Structure formats: C-alpha cells, structure tokens
PDB file of C-alpha atoms in Angstrom:
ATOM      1  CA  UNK A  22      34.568  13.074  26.395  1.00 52.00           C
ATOM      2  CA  UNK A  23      30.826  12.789  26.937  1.00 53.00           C
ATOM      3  CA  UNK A  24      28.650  11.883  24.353  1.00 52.00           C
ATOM      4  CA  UNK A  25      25.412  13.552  23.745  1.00 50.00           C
ATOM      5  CA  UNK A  26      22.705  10.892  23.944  1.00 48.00           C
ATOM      6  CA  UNK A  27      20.990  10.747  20.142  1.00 42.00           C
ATOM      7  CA  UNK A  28      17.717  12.173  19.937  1.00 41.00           C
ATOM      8  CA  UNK A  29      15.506  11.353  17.055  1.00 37.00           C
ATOM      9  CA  UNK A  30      12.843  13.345  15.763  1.00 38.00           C
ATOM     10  CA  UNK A  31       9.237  12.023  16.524  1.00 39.00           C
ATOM     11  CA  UNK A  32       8.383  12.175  13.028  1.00 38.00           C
ATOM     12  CA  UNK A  33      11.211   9.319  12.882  1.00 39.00           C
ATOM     13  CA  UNK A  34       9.245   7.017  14.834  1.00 40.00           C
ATOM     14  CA  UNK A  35       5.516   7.287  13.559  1.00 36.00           C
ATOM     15  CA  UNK A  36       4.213   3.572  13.281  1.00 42.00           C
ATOM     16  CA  UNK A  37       3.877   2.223  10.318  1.00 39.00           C
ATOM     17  CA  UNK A  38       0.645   1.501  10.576  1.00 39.00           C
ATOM     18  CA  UNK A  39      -0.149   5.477  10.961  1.00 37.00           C
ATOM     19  CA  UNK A  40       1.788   5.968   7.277  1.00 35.00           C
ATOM     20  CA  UNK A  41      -0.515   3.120   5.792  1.00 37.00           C
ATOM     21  CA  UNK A  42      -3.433   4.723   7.201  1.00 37.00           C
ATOM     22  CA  UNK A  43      -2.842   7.740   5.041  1.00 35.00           C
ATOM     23  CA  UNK A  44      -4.896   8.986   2.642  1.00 38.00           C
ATOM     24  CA  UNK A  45      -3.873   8.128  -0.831  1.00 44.00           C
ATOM     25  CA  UNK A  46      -5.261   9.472  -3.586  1.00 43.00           C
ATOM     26  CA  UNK A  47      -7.995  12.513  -3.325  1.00 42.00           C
ATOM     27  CA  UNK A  48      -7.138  15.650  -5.050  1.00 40.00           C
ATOM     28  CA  UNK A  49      -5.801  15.724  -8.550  1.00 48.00           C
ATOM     29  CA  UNK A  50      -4.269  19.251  -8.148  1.00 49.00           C
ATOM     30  CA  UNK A  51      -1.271  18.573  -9.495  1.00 48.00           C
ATOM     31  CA  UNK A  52       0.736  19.605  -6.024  1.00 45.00           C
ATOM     32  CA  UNK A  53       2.943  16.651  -6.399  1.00 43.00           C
ATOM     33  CA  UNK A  54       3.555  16.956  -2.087  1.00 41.00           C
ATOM     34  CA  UNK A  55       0.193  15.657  -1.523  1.00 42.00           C
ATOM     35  CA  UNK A  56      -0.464  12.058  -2.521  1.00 47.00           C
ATOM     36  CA  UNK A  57      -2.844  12.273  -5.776  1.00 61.00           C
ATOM     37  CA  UNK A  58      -2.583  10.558  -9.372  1.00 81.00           C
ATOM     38  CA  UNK A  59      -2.665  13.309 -11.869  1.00 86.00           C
ATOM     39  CA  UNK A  60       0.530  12.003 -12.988  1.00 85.00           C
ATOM     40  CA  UNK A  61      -0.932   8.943 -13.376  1.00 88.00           C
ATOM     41  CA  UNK A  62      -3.769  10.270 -14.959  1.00 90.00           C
ATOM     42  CA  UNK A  63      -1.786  12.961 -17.711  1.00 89.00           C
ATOM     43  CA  UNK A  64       0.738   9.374 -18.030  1.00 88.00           C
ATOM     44  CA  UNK A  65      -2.301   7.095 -19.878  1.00 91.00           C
ATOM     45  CA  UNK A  66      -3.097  10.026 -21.661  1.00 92.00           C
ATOM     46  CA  UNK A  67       0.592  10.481 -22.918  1.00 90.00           C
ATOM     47  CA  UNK A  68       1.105   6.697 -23.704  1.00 91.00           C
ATOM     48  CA  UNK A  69      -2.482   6.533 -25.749  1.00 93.00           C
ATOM     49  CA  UNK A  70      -0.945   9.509 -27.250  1.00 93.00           C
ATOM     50  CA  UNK A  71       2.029   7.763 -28.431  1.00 91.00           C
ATOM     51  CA  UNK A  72       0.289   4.392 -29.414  1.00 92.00           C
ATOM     52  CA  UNK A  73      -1.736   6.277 -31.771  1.00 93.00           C
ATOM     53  CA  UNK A  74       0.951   7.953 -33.620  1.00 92.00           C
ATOM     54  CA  UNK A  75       2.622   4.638 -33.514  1.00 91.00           C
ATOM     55  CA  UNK A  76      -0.450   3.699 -35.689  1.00 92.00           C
ATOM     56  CA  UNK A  77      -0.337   6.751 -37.875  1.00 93.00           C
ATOM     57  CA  UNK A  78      -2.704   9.192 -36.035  1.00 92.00           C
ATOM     58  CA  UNK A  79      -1.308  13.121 -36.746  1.00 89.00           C
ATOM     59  CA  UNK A  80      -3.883  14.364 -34.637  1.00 85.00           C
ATOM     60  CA  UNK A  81      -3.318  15.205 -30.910  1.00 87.00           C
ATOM     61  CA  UNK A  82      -5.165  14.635 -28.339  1.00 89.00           C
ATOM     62  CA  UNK A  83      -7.165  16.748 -25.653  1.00 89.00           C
ATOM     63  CA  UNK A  84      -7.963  16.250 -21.856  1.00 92.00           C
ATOM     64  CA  UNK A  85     -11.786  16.657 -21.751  1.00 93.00           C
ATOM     65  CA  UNK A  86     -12.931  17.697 -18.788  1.00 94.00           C
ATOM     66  CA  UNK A  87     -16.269  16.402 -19.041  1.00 94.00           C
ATOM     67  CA  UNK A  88     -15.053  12.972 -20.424  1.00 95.00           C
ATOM     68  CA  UNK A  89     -12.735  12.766 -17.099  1.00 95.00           C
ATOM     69  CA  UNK A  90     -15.879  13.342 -15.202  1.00 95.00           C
ATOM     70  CA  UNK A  91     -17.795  10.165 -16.418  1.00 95.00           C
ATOM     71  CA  UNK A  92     -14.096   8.483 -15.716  1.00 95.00           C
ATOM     72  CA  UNK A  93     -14.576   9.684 -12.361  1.00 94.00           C
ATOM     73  CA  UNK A  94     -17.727   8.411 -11.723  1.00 94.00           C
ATOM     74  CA  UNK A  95     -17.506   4.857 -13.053  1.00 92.00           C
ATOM     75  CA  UNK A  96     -14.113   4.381 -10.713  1.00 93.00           C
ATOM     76  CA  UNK A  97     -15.685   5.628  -7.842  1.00 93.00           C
ATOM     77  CA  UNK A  98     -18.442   3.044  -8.813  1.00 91.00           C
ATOM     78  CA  UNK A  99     -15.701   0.301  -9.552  1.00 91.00           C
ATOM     79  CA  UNK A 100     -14.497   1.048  -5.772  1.00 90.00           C
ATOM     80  CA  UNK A 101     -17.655   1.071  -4.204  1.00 90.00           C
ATOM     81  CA  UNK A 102     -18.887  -2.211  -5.883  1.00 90.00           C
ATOM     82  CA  UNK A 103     -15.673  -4.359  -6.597  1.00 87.00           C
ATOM     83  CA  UNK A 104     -18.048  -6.775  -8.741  1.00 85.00           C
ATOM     84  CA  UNK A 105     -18.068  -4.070 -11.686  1.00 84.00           C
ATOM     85  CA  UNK A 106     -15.073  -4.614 -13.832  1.00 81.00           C
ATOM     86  CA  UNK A 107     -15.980  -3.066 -17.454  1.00 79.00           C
ATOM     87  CA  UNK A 108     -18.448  -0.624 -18.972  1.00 84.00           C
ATOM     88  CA  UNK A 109     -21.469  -1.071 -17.078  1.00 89.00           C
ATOM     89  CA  UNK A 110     -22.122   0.672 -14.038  1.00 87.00           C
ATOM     90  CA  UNK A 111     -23.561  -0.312 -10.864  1.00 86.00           C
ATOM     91  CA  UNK A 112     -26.769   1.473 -11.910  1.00 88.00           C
ATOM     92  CA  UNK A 113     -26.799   0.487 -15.372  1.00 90.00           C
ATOM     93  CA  UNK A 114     -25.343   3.306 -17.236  1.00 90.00           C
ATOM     94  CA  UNK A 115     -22.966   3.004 -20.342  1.00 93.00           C
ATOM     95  CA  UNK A 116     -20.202   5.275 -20.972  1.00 93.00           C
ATOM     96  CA  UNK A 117     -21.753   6.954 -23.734  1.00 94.00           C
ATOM     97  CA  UNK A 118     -24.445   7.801 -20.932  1.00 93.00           C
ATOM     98  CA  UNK A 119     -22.277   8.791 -18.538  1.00 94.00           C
ATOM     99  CA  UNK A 120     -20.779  11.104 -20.767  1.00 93.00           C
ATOM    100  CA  UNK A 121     -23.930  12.828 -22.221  1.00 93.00           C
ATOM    101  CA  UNK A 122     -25.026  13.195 -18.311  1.00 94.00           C
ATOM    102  CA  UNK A 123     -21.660  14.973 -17.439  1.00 94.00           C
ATOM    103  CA  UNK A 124     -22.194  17.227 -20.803  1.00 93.00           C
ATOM    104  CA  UNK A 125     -20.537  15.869 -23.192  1.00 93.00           C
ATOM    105  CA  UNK A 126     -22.273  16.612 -26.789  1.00 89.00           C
ATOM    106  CA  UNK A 127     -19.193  14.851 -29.041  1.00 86.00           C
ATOM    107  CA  UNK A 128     -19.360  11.455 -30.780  1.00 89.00           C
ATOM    108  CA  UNK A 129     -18.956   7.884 -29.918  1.00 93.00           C
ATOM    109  CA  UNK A 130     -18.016   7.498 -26.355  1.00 95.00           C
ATOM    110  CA  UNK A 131     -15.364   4.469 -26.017  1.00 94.00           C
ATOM    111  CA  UNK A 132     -13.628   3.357 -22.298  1.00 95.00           C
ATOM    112  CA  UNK A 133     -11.081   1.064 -20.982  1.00 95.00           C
ATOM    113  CA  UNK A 134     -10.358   0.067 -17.427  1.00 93.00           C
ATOM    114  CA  UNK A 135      -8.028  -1.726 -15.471  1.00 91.00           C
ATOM    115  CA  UNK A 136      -7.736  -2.792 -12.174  1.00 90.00           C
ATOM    116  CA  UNK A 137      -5.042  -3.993  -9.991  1.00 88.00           C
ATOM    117  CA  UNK A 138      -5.010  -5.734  -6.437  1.00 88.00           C
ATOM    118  CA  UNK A 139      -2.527  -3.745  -5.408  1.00 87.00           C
ATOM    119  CA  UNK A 140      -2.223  -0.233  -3.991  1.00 85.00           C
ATOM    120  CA  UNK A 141      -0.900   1.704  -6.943  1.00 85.00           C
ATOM    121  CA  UNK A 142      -0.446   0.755 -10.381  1.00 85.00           C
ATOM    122  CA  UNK A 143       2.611   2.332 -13.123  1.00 83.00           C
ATOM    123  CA  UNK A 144       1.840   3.735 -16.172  1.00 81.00           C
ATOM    124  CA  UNK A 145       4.268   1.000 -18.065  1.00 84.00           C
ATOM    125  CA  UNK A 146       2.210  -1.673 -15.932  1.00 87.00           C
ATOM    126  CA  UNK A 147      -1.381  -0.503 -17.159  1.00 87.00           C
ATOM    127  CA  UNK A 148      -0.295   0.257 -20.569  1.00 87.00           C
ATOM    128  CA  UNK A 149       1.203  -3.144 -21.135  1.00 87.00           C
ATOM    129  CA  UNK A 150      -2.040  -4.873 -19.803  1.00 89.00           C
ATOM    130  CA  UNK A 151      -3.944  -2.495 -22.726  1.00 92.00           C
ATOM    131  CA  UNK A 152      -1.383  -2.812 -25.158  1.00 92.00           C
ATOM    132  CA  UNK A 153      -1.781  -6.703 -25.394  1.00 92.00           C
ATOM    133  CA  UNK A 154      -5.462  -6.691 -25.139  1.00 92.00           C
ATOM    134  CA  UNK A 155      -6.616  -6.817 -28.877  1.00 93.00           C
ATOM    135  CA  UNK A 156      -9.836  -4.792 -27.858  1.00 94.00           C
ATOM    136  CA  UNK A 157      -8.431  -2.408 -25.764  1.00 94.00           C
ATOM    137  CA  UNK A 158      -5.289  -1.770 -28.669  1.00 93.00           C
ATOM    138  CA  UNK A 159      -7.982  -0.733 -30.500  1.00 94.00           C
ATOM    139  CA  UNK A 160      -9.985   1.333 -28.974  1.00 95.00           C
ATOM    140  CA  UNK A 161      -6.228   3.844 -27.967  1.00 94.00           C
ATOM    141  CA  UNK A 162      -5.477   3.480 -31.689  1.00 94.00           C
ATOM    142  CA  UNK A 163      -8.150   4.927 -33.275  1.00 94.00           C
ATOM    143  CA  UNK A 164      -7.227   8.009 -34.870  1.00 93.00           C
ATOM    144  CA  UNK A 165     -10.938   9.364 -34.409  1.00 93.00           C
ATOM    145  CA  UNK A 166     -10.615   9.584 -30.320  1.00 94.00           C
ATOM    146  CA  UNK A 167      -9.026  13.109 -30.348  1.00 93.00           C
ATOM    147  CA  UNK A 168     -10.688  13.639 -26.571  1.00 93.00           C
ATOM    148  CA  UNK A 169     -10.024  11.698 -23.977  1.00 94.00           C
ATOM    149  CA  UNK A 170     -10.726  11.698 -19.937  1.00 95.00           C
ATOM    150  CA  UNK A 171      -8.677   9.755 -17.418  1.00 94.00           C
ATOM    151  CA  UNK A 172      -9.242   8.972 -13.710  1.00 93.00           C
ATOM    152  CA  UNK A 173      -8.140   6.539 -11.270  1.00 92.00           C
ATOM    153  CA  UNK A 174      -8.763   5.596  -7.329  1.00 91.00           C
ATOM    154  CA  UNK A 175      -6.778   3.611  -5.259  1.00 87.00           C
ATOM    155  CA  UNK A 176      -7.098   1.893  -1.808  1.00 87.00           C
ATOM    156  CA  UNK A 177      -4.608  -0.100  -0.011  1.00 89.00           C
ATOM    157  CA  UNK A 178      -5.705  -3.428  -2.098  1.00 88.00           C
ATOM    158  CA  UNK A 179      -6.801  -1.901  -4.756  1.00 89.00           C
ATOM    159  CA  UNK A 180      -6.373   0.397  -8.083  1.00 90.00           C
ATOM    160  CA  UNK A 181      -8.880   1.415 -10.701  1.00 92.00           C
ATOM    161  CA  UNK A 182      -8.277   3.616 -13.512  1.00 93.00           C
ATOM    162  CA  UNK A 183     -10.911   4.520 -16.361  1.00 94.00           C
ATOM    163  CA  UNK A 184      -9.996   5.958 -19.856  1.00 95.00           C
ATOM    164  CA  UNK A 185     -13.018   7.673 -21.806  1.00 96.00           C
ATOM    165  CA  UNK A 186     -12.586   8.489 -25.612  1.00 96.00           C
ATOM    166  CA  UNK A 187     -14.322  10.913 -27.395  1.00 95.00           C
ATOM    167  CA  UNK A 188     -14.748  11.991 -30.665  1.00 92.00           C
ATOM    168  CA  UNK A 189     -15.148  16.006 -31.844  1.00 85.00           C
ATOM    169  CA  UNK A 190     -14.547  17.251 -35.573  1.00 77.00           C
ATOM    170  CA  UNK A 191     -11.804  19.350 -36.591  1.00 62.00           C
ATOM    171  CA  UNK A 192     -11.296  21.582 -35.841  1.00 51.00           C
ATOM    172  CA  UNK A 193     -12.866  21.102 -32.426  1.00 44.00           C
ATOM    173  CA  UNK A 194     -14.907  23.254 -29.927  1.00 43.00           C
ATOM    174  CA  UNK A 195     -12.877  25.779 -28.339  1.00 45.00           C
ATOM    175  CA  UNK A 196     -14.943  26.389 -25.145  1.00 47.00           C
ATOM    176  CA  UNK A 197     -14.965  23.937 -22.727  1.00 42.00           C
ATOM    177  CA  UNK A 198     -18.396  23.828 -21.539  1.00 43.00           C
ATOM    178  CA  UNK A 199     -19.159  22.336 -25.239  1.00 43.00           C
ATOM    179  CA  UNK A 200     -16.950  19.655 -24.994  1.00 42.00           C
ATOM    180  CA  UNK A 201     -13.733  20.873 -24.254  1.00 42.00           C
ATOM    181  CA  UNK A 202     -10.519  21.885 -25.961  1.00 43.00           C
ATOM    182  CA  UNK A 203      -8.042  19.972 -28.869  1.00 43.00           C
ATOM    183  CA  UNK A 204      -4.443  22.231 -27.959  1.00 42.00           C
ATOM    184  CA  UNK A 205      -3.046  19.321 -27.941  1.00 44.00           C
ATOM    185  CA  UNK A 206      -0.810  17.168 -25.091  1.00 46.00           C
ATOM    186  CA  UNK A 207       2.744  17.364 -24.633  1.00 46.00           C
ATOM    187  CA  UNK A 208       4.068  13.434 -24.460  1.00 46.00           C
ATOM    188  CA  UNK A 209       5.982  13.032 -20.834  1.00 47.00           C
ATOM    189  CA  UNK A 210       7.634  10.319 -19.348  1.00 45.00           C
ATOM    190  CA  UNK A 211       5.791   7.728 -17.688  1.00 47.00           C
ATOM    191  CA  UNK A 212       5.500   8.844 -14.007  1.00 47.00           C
ATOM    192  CA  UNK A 213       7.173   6.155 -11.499  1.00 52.00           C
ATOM    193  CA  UNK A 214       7.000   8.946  -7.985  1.00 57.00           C
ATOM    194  CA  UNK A 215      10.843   9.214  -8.471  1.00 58.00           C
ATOM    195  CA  UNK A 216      10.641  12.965  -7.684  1.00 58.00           C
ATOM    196  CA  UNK A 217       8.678  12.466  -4.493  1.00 62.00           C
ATOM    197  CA  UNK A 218      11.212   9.255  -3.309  1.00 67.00           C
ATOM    198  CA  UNK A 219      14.282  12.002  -4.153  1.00 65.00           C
ATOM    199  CA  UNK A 220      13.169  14.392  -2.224  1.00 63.00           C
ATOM    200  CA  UNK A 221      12.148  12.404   1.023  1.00 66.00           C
ATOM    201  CA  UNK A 222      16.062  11.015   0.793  1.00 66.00           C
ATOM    202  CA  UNK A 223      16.681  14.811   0.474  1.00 70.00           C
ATOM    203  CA  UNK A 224      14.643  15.986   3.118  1.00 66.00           C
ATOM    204  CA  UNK A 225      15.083  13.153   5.785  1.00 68.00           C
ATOM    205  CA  UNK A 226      18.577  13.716   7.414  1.00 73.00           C
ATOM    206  CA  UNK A 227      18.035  17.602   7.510  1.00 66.00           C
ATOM    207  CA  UNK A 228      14.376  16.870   9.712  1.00 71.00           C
ATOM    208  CA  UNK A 229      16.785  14.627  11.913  1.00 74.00           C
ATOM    209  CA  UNK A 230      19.037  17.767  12.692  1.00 73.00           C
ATOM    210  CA  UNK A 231      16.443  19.696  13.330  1.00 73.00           C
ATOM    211  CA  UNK A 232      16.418  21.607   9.638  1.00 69.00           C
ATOM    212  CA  UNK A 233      13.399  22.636   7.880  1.00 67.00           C
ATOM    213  CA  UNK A 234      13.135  23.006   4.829  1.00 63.00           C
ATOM    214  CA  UNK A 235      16.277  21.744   4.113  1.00 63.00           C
ATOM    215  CA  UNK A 236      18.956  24.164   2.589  1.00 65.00           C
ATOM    216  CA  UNK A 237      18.363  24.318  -1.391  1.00 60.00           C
ATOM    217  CA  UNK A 238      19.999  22.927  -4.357  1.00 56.00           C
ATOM    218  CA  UNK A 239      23.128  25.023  -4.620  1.00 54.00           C
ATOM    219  CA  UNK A 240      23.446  27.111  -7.902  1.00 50.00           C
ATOM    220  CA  UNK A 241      25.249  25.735 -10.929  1.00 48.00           C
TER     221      UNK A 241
END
C-alpha cells in the first residue's frame, strides 16, 4: 500500500521568531482573537473590587473612561522611559494632573503601578504584589475610590499596568463626559488566556487537515 507523503500546513512551520515578533498588546476592544489586555485591565478592576468589600466598602465601582485615559498615558510614559516607576511622569505631571488634563472634574486622584520584566503579567501575580504593599492595600481599600481607570502595555521584557482612583459623590454623574458612570462592575474571574490556549488546541489539528473554521461545538 502506498503511503501518502504528510504534508503540513505552512502555518505549521512559521519560525518562532516570526510569532515573537507579533504584536502584543494594542487594541483593548475586547475581541479576545486579537492579542490585547482588556481582560487584564476589567481583572484589577474586579480584584480592587473585591478587596474593598473585603474591607467593608458597599459601594461598587465604575470604569472611568477618563481616569483610564491618564492610566494610559503614564504607561505609555513608563514604556518609553523605563527609569519612571511611580507617580511622576517623564514630564513632571502627577496623577491628579493627568486626570484633570484628560477631563476628569471628581476628587482626589490616587494610582498604583506595577511592573514586571517579563512579557505579560496575571491578575493573581499583580494583585499579590499590591495586596502586600501596605501603601498600595490602601489606596484599593478605600471605600471613597468608587471610579477607577486601568491600563497596561507590554513588550517582550516588559509589563506595565497603571490603576487610577477617583472619587465622585453619590450618587454620581450619569454622563460620561462629566466624569463617567457608577452602574457598577460585575466581579469575574481573574483572566489567565485559558480561552484563547483552548481554542488554539481546538483549532490546530482541523488547520492541519485542511479545515477552517473548525466544525462547532456539537449541541447538548
């Protein structure tokens, strides 16, 4: 019987070096099939969530969209200029400035940051480093930051993510443009890419046969 010689697929054999090369974290869209951190980002903001009920706090807490901008811009900064590593930025600014120049009109700005020397960073890895950190404990545990921005950046040696805290009274602003919204932020699990890793070992052996998409998840 002959055999039929075993033809891979040339996606099977892109170097290594090609996959490193790829971007790895730009738009925070929320399509999970292009590498970005929002679930990173919505993870911090979950955990902070859950160490300040731990601590009391009945309030919830909302994603600010102008506090996530003055995230934004001191990790971009932290990238750029790798001897920043806390509130000041490379041109001086403090959070609370950063915030009022993205438009935020709320009360006491507060941030944390980490940084890792790695190419990614997992939510239980960054929360334990805050969680420990007397300062830092503090700052997620007070009650008054009901608003709160998140960002992060990575490159292939290494991670940056910036927290913001804000304060609005209750009941806060409804329209974003004055300082965002307080609906509240449904807890999730912390985000470890499993659903990304499944579906690659999903996806793999049909791209081999020559199958794609692969065949879906059959009813139950």
């Amino acid at each position: 019987m002959r055999r039929r010689p075993l033809v891979l697929s040339a996606l099977a054999v892109v170097p290594v070096s090609a996959v490193l090369c790829t971007p790895l974290a730009y738009a925070d869209n929320g399509n999970t099939l292009i590498p970005n951190n929002k679930r990173l980002n919505d993870s911090v903001v979950s955990n902070v969530y859950t160490v300040q009920h731990q601590a009391g706090c009945t309030n919830d807490i909302a994603v600010n969209p102008q506090l996530q901008e003055a995230a934004a811009r001191q990790a971009r900064d932290m990238m750029a200029n790798r001897n920043l590593d806390g509130d000041i930025g490379s041109d001086g600014s403090t959070p609370q400035a950063r915030a009022a120049d993205a438009g935020y009109r709320g009360g006491p700005v507060a941030q944390t940051v980490a940084i890792n020397p790695a190419i990614a960073i997992s939510g239980v890895e960054l929360i334990n480093q805050w969680y420990y950190d007397p300062v830092i404990k503090q700052i997620m545990s007070n009650c008054a930051n009901n608003q709160m921005g998140v960002w992060s950046e990575n490159s292939l040696d290494r991670t940056v993510v910036v927290a913001v805290y804000g304060q609005l009274p209750e009941p806060p602003h409804r329209d974003g443009k004055e300082g965002g919204t307080n609906n509240g932020f449904d807890p999730s699990p912390d985000y470890d890419g499993s659903d990304e890793i499944e579906h690659f070992f999903t996806w793999f052996p049909w791209i081999l046969r020559g199958v794609n998409p692969p065949p879906a998840y059959p009813a139950n």
